[in-house]
Coordinates of C-alpha atoms in Angstrom, one line a residue:
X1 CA -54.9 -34.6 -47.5
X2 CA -52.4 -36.6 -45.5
X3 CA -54.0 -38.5 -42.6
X4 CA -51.7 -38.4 -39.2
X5 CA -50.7 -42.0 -40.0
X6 CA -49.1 -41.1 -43.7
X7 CA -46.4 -38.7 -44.8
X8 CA -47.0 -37.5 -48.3
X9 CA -43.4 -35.6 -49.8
X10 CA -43.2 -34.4 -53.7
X11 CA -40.1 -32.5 -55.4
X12 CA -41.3 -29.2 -57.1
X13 CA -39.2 -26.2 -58.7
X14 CA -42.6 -24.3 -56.4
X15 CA -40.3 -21.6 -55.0
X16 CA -37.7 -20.8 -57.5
X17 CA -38.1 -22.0 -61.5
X18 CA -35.1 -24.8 -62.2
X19 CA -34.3 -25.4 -58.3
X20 CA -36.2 -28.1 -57.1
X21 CA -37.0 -28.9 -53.3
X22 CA -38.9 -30.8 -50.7
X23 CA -42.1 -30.0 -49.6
X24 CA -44.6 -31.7 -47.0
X25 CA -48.4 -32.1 -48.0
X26 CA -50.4 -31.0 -45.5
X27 CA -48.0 -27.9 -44.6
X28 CA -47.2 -24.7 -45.9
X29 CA -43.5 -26.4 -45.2
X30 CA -40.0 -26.5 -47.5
X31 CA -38.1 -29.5 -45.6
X32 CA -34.7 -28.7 -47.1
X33 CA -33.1 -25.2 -46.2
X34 CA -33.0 -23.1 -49.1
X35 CA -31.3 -23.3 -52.8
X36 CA -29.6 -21.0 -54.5
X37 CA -30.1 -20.7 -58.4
X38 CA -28.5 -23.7 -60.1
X39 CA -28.8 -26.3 -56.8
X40 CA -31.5 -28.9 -56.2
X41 CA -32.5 -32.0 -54.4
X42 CA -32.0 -34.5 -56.9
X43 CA -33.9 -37.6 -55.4
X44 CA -35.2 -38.5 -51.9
X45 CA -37.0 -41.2 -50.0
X46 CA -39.0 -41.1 -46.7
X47 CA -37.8 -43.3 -43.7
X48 CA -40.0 -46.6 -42.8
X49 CA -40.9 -44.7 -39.8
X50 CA -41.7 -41.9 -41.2
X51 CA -40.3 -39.4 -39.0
X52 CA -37.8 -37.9 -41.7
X53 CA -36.7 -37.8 -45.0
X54 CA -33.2 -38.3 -46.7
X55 CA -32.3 -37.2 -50.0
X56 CA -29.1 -36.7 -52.2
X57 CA -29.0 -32.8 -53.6
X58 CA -25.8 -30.0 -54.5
X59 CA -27.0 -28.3 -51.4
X60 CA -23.6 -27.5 -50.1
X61 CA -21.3 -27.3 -53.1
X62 CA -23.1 -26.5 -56.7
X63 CA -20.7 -29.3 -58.3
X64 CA -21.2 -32.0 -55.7
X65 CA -24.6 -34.2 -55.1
X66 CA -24.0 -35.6 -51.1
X67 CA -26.6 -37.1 -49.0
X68 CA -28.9 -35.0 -46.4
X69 CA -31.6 -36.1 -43.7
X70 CA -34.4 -34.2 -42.5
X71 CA -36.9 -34.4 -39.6
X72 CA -40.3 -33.6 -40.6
X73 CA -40.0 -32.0 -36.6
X74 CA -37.2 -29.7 -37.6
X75 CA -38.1 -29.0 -41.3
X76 CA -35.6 -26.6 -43.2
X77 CA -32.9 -28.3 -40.9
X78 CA -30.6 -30.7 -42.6
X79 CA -27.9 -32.9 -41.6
X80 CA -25.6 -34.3 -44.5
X81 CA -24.5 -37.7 -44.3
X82 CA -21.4 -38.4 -45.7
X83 CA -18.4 -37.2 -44.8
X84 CA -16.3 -34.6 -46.4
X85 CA -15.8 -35.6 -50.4
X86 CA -12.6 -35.4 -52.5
X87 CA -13.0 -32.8 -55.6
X88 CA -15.2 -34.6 -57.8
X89 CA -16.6 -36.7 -55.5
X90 CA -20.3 -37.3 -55.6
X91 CA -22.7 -39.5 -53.4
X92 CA -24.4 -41.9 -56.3
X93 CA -27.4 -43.9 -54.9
X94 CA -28.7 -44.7 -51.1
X95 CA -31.3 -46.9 -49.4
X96 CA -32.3 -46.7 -45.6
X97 CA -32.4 -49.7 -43.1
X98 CA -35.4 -51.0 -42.6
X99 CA -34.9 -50.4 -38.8
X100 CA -34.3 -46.0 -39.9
X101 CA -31.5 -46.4 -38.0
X102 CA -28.9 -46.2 -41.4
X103 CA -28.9 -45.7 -44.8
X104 CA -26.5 -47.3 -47.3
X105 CA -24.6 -45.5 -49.8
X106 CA -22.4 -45.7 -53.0
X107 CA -19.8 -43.1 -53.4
X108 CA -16.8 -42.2 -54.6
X109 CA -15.6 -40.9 -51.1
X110 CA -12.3 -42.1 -50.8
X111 CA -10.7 -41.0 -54.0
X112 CA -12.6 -39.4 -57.3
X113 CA -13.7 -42.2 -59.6
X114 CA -13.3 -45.1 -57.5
X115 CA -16.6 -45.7 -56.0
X116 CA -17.3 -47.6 -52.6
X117 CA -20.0 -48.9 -50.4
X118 CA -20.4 -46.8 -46.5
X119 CA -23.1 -47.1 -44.0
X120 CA -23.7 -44.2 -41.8
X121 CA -25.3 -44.3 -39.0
X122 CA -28.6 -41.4 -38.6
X123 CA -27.1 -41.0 -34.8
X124 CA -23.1 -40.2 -35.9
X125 CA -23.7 -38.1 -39.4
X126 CA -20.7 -37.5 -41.1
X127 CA -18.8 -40.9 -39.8
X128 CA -19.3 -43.4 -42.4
X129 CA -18.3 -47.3 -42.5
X130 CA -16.8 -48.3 -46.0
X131 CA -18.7 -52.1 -46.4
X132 CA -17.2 -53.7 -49.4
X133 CA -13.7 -55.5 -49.5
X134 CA -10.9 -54.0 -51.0
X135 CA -11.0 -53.1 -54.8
X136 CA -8.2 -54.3 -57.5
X137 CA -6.8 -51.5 -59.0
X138 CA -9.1 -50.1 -61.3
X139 CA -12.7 -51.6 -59.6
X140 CA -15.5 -50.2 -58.6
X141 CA -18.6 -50.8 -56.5
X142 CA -21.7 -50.3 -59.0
X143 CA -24.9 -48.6 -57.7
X144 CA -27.4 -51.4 -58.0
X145 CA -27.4 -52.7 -54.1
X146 CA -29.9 -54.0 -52.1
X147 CA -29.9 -54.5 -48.3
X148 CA -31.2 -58.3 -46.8
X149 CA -35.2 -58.2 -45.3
X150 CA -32.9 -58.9 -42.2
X151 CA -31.5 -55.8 -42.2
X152 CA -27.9 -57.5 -41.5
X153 CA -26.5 -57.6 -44.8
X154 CA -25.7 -55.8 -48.4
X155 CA -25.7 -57.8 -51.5
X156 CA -23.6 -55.7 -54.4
X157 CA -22.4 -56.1 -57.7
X158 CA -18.4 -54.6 -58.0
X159 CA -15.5 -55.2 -60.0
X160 CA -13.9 -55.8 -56.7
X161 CA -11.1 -59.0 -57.2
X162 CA -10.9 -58.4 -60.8
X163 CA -11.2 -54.9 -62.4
X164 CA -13.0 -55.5 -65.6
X165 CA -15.0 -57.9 -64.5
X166 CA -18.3 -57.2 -62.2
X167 CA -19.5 -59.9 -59.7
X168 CA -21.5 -60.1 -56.9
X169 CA -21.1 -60.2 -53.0
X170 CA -22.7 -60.1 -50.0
X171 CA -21.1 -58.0 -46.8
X172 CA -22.6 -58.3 -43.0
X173 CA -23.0 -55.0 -41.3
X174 CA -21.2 -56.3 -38.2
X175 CA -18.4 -57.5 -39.9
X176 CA -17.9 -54.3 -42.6
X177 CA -15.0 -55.0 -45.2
X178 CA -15.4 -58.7 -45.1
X179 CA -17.3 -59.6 -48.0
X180 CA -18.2 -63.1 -49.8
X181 CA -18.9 -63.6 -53.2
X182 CA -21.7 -65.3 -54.4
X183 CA -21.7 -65.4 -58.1
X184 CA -20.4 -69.0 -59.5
X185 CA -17.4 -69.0 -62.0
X186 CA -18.5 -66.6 -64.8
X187 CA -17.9 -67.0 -68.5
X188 CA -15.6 -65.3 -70.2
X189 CA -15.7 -61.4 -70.8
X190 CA -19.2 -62.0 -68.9
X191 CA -20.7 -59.4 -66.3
X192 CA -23.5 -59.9 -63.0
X193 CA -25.8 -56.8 -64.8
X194 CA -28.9 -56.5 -61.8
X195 CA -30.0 -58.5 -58.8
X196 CA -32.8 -58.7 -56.5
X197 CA -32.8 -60.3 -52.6
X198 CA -35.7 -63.0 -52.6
X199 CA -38.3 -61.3 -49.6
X200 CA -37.6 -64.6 -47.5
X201 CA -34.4 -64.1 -47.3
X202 CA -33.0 -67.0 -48.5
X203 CA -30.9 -65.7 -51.6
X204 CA -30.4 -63.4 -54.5
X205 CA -31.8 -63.4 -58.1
X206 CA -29.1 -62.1 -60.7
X207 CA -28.6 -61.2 -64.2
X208 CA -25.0 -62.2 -65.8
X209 CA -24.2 -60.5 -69.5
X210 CA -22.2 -60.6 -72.0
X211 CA -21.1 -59.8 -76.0
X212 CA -21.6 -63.0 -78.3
X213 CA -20.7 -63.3 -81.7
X214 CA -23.8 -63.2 -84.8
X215 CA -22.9 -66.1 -86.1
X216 CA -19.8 -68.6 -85.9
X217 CA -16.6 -66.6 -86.6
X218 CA -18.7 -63.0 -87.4
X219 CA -16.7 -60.1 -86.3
X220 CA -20.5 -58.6 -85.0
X221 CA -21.9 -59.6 -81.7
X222 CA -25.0 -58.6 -79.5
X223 CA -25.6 -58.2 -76.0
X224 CA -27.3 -61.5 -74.1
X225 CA -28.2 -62.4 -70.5
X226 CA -29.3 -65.1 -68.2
X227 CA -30.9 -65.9 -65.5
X228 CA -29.5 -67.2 -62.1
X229 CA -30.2 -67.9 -58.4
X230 CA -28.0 -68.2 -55.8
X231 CA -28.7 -69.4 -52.2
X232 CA -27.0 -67.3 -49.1
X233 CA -26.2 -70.6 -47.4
X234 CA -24.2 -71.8 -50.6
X235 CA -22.5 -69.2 -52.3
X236 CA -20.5 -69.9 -55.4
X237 CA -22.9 -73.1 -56.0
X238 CA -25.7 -70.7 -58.4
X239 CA -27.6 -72.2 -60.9
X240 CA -29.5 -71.0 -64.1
X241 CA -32.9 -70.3 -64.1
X242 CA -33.7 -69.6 -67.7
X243 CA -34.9 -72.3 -70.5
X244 CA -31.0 -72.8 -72.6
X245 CA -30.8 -70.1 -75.1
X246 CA -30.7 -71.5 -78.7
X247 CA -26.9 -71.3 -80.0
X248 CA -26.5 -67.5 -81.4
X249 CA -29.8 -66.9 -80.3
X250 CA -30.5 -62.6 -79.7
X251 CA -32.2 -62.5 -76.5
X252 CA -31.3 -60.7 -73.5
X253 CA -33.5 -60.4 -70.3
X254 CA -34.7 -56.8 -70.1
X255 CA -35.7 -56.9 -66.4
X256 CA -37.1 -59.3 -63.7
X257 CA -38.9 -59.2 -60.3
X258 CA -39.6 -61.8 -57.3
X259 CA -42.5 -63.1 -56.8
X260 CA -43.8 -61.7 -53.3
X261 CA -43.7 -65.0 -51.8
X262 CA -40.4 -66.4 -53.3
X263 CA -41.4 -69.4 -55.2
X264 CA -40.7 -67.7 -58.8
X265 CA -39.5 -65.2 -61.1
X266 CA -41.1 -63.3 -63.4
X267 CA -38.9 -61.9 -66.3
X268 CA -38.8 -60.2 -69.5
X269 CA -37.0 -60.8 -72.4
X270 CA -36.3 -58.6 -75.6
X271 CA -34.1 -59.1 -78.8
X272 CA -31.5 -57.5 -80.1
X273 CA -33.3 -54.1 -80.5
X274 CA -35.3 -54.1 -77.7
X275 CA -38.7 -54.8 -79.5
X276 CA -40.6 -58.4 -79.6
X277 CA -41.3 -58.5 -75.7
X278 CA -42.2 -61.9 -74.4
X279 CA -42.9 -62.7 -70.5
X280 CA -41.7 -65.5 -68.7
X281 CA -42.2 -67.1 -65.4
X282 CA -39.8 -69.9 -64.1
X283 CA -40.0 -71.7 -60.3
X284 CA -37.3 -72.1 -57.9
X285 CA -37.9 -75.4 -58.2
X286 CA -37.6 -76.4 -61.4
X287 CA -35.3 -74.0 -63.2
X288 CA -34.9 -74.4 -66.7
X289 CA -39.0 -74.7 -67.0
X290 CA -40.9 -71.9 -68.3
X291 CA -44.3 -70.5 -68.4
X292 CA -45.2 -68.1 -71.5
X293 CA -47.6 -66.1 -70.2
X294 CA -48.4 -64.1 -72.5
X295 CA -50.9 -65.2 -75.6
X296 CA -49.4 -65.7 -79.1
X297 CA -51.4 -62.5 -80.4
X298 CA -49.4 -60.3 -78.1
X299 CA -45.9 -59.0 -76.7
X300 CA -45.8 -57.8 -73.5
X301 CA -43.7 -54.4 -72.8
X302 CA -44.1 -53.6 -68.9
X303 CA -45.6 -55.9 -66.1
X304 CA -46.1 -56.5 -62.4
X305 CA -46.6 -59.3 -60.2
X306 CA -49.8 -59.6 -57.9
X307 CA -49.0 -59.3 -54.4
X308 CA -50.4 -62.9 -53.8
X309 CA -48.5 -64.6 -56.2
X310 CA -51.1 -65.7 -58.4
X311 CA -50.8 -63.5 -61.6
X312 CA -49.1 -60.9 -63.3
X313 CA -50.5 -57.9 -65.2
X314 CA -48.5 -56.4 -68.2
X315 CA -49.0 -53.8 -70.4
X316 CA -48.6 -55.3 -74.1
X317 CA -49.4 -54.7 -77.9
X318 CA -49.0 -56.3 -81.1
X319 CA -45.4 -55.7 -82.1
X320 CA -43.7 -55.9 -79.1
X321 CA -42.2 -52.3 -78.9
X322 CA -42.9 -49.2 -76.7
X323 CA -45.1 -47.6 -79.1
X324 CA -48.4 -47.2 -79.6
X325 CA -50.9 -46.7 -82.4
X326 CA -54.9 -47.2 -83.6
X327 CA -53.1 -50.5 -85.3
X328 CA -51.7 -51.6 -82.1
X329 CA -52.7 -49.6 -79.2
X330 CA -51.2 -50.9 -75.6
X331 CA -53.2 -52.6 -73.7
X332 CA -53.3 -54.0 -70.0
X333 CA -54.1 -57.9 -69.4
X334 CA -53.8 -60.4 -66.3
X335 CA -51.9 -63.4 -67.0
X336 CA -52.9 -66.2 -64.4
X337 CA -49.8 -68.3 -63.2
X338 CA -52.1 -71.3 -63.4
X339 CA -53.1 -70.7 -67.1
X340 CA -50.3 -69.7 -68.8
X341 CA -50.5 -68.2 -72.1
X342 CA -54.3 -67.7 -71.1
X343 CA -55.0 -63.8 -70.7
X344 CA -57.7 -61.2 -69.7
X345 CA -58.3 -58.0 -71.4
X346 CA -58.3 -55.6 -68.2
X347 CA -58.9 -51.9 -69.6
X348 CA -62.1 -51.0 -71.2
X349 CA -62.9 -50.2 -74.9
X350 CA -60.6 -48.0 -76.7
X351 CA -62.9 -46.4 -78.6
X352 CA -60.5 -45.6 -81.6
X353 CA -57.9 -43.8 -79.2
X354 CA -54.4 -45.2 -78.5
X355 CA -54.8 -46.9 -75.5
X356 CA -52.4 -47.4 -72.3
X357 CA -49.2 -45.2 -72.4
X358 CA -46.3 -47.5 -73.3
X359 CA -43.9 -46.2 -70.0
X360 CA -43.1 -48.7 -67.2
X361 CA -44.4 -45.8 -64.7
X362 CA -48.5 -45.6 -66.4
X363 CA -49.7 -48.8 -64.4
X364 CA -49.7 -50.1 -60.5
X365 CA -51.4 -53.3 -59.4
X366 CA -53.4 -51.8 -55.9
X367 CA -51.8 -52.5 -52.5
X368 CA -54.5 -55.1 -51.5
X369 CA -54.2 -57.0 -55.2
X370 CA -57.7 -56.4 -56.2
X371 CA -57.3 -53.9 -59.1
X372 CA -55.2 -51.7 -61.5
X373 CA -54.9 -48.1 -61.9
X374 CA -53.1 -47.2 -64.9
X375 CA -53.0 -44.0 -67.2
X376 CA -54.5 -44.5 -71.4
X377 CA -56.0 -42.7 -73.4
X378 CA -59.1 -44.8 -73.2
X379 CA -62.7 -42.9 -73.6
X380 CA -61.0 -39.6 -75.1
X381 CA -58.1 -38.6 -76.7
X382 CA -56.3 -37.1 -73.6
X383 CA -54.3 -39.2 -71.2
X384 CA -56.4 -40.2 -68.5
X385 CA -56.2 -42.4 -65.1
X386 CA -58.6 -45.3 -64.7
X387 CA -59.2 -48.1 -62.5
X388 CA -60.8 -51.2 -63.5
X389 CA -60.8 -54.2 -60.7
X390 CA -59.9 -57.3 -61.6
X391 CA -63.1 -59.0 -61.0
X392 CA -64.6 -56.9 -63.2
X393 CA -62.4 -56.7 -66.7
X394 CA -63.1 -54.3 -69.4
X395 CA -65.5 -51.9 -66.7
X396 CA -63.2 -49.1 -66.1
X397 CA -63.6 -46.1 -64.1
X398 CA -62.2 -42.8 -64.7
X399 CA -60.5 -41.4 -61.5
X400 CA -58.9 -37.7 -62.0
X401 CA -61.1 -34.7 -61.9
X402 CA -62.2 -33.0 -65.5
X403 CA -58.5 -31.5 -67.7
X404 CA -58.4 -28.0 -69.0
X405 CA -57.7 -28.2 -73.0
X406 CA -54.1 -29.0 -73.7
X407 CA -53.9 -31.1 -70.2
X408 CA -53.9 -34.4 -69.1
X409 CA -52.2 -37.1 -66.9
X410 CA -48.3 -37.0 -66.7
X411 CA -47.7 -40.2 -68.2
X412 CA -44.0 -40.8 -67.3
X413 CA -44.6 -39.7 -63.4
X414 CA -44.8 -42.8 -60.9
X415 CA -48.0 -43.4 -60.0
X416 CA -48.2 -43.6 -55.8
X417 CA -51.0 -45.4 -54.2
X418 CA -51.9 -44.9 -50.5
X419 CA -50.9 -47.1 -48.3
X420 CA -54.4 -48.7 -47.2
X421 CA -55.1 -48.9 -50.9
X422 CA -57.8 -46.2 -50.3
X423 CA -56.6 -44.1 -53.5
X424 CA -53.9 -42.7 -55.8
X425 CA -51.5 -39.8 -56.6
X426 CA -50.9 -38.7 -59.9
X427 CA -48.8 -36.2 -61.7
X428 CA -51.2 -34.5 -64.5
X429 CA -51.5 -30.8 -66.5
X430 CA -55.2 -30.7 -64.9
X431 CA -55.9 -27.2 -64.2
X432 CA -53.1 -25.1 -66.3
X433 CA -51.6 -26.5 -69.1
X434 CA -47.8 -27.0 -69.4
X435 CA -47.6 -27.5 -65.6
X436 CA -47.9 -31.1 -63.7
X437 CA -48.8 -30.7 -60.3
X438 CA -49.7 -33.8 -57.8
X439 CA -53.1 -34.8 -57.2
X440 CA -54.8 -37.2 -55.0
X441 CA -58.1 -39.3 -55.9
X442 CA -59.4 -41.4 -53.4
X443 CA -60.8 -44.6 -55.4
X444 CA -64.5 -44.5 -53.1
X445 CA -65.1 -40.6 -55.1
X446 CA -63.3 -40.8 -58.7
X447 CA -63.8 -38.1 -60.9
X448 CA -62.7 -35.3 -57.3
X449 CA -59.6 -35.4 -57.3
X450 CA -57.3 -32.8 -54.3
X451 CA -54.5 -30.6 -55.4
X452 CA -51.2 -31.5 -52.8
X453 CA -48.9 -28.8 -54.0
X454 CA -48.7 -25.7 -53.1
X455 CA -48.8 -22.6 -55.8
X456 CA -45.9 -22.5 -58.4
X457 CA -43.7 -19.8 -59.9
X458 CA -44.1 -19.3 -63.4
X459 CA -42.5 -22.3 -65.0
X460 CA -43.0 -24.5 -62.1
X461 CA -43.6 -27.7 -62.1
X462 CA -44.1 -31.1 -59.6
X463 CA -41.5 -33.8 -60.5
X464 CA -41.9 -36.3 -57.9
X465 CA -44.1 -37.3 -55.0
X466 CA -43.8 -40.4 -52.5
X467 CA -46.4 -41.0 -49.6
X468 CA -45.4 -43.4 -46.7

């Protein structure tokens, strides 16, 4: 169960079958007030300080998702957000400041289809501050956002000067409306795709893509991206950080993440089908360097970075394609910064079976760095969730309690790890099949594992827990 320090929330269809809600472990307690048929909470996150919860859901209007907070003091009363939306109008993504003062949101508040950045304050619901600078005709905010460590900024992508065109800014929350741009002169017909705020601060990671012809003068063309960083104290002056793409080369970068102590980036590239996976790493300080790092027998598919910087861990196979089979089951390695190209086999013997599942959500790197958990069908033929530490590779443990027939671990479920790195929770079809409920393990007892959810309805079904 919950210890007084940690709030542990999960999204369930429990009550009603098809209208999910928010529920508190540790309690017989529904946080949101109730749904009719055909409304549900759609997403929701807990507060740093873990005294509520906000979450986007159709709780007022069945055709329009806004933005709700709850106290766990006053469960089953909510406070929305946002002010009153235009017809149409929906509230599209959200993160809360750091300080649980705010949360930041992307909607399309002012007018249907046009799509803005507001802050609102947890003190004055339903009186929002619009953030980003006026749009051209036609632009849009986009939802990927990301608010400064500091707390006194937003970095977002928009088509805000130029309508089809999507480049990146920054905005301070004391000076709403007046926003910078960042990105340097973009190529033609080219786009900022993703971005990620360094953890020191300093600057902003981003992705820029575009279409590029097959060959000289073909009428076909394929999707590419770089790499680039850009420094707050120098905007407009970014530079790329990937190696110089071979001309018509098919290679786009699939996804990237920060290393926790802002010296790198790790990032993954794909071509033009998504398969062949290869894993990079490249240093602020010598961009246009890369690291390989993984071996030549092996493409890498999903990955983390080790919260000390020293490693990453991916999840990889022979063909480079999220797919897995006796021929080329997924497996989990550590890839040392310091030995590129040099890796560990982390999960034990397969034993004929297929190995880890190939989804981005079946492996976590433990809060303290000094093990994985991961789901695989390892030792028998059902999906299963091990942990194996890293000082010890290929000697696994198997952590959820015993499956009925038919059951297993919910592969495509985050997996949620406490945070004093004491255990796990886990979506899994353990004691009636067809049904996922959430479970907790604690890694000091594997094989016991505690049901969190309460009883579902016939056809119920846990689709989400978070624990703060």
């Amino acid at each position: 169960m919950a210890s007084p320090t940690e709030r542990i929330v999960y999204r369930a269809d429990q009550d009603t079958d098809e209208v999910f809600e928010l529920y508190l472990v540790g309690s017989l307690i529904k946080l949101n007030p109730p749904l009719p048929t055909g409304q549900s909470v759609v997403d929701f996150a807990i507060t740093p300080d873990r005294s509520a919860v906000v979450y986007r859901a159709n709780q007022d209007t069945a055709d329009a998702i806004e933005l709700y907070r709850v106290e766990f003091a006053q469960p089953g009363v909510s406070k929305k957000l946002n002010p009153m939306l235009p017809l149409g109008g929906d509230v599209n993504a959200f993160q809360i400041a750091a300080d649980s003062s705010s949360v930041i949101y992307v909607a399309d508040q002012a007018a249907d289809e046009v799509h803005e950045l507001y802050r609102v304050s947890f003190a004055a619901p339903g009186i929002s501050t619009k953030l980003n600078g006026p749009l051209a005709p036609g632009g849009n905010v986009f939802f990927g956002f990301s608010i400064t460590p500091d707390n006194a900024s937003v970095v977002y992508s928009a088509a805000q000067d130029t309508a089809n065109t999507v480049e990146l800014y920054r905005v301070f929350l004391a000076t709403p409306e007046l926003s910078t741009k960042l990105n340097g002169l973009l190529p033609t017909d080219a786009d900022v795709s993703s971005l990620s705020i360094l953890p020191n601060n300093s600057g902003v990671v981003y992705t820029v893509s575009r279409f590029l012809p097959t060959s000289p003068g073909s009428q076909f063309s394929f999707l590419t991206s770089e790499l680039y960083f850009v420094s707050f104290s120098t905007p407009g002056g970014a530079f790329k950080l990937n190696a110089p793409l071979a001309p018509f080369a098919i290679s786009y970068i699939l996804s990237f993440r920060v290393t926790p102590d802002s010296s790198s980036v790790v990032y993954l590239t794909a071509n033009s089908s998504g398969d062949q996976r290869q894993l990079f790493r490249v240093r602020f300080a010598s961009p246009g360097t890369v690291d390989k790092l993984h071996g030549s027998d092996v493409y890498a598919l999903h990955y983390r970075v080790t919260p000390d910087s020293t490693a990453a861990v991916f999840a990889g196979n022979g063909i480079g394609v999220s797919v897995s089979s006796p021929s080329f089951p997924t497996e989990l390695y550590l890839a040392p910064f310091s030995t590129p190209g040099t890796n560990t086999k982390l999960n034990g013997p397969l034993a004929g079976n297929l190995g880890l599942l190939p989804f981005n959500g079946a492996f976590e790197i433990t809060r303290n760095g000094l093990a994985a958990v991961y789901v695989a069908r390892e030792k028998v033929s059902t999906s299963e969730l091990y942990m194996v530490p890293f000082s010890t590779p290929g000697l696994s443990t198997t952590l959820n309690g015993s499956t009925v027939a038919g059951g297993g671990v919910y592969p495509f479920g985050s997996l949620e790890l406490t945070p004093d790195s004491t255990g796990v929770l886990y979506q899994a079809n353990q004691t009636t099949p067809g049904t996922t409920e959430l479970y907790r393990v604690e890694f000091a007892n594997p094989g016991v594992s505690t049901k969190l959810n309460g009883s579902l309805v016939s056809g119920g079904n846990v689709e989400g827990g978070l624990v703060r």
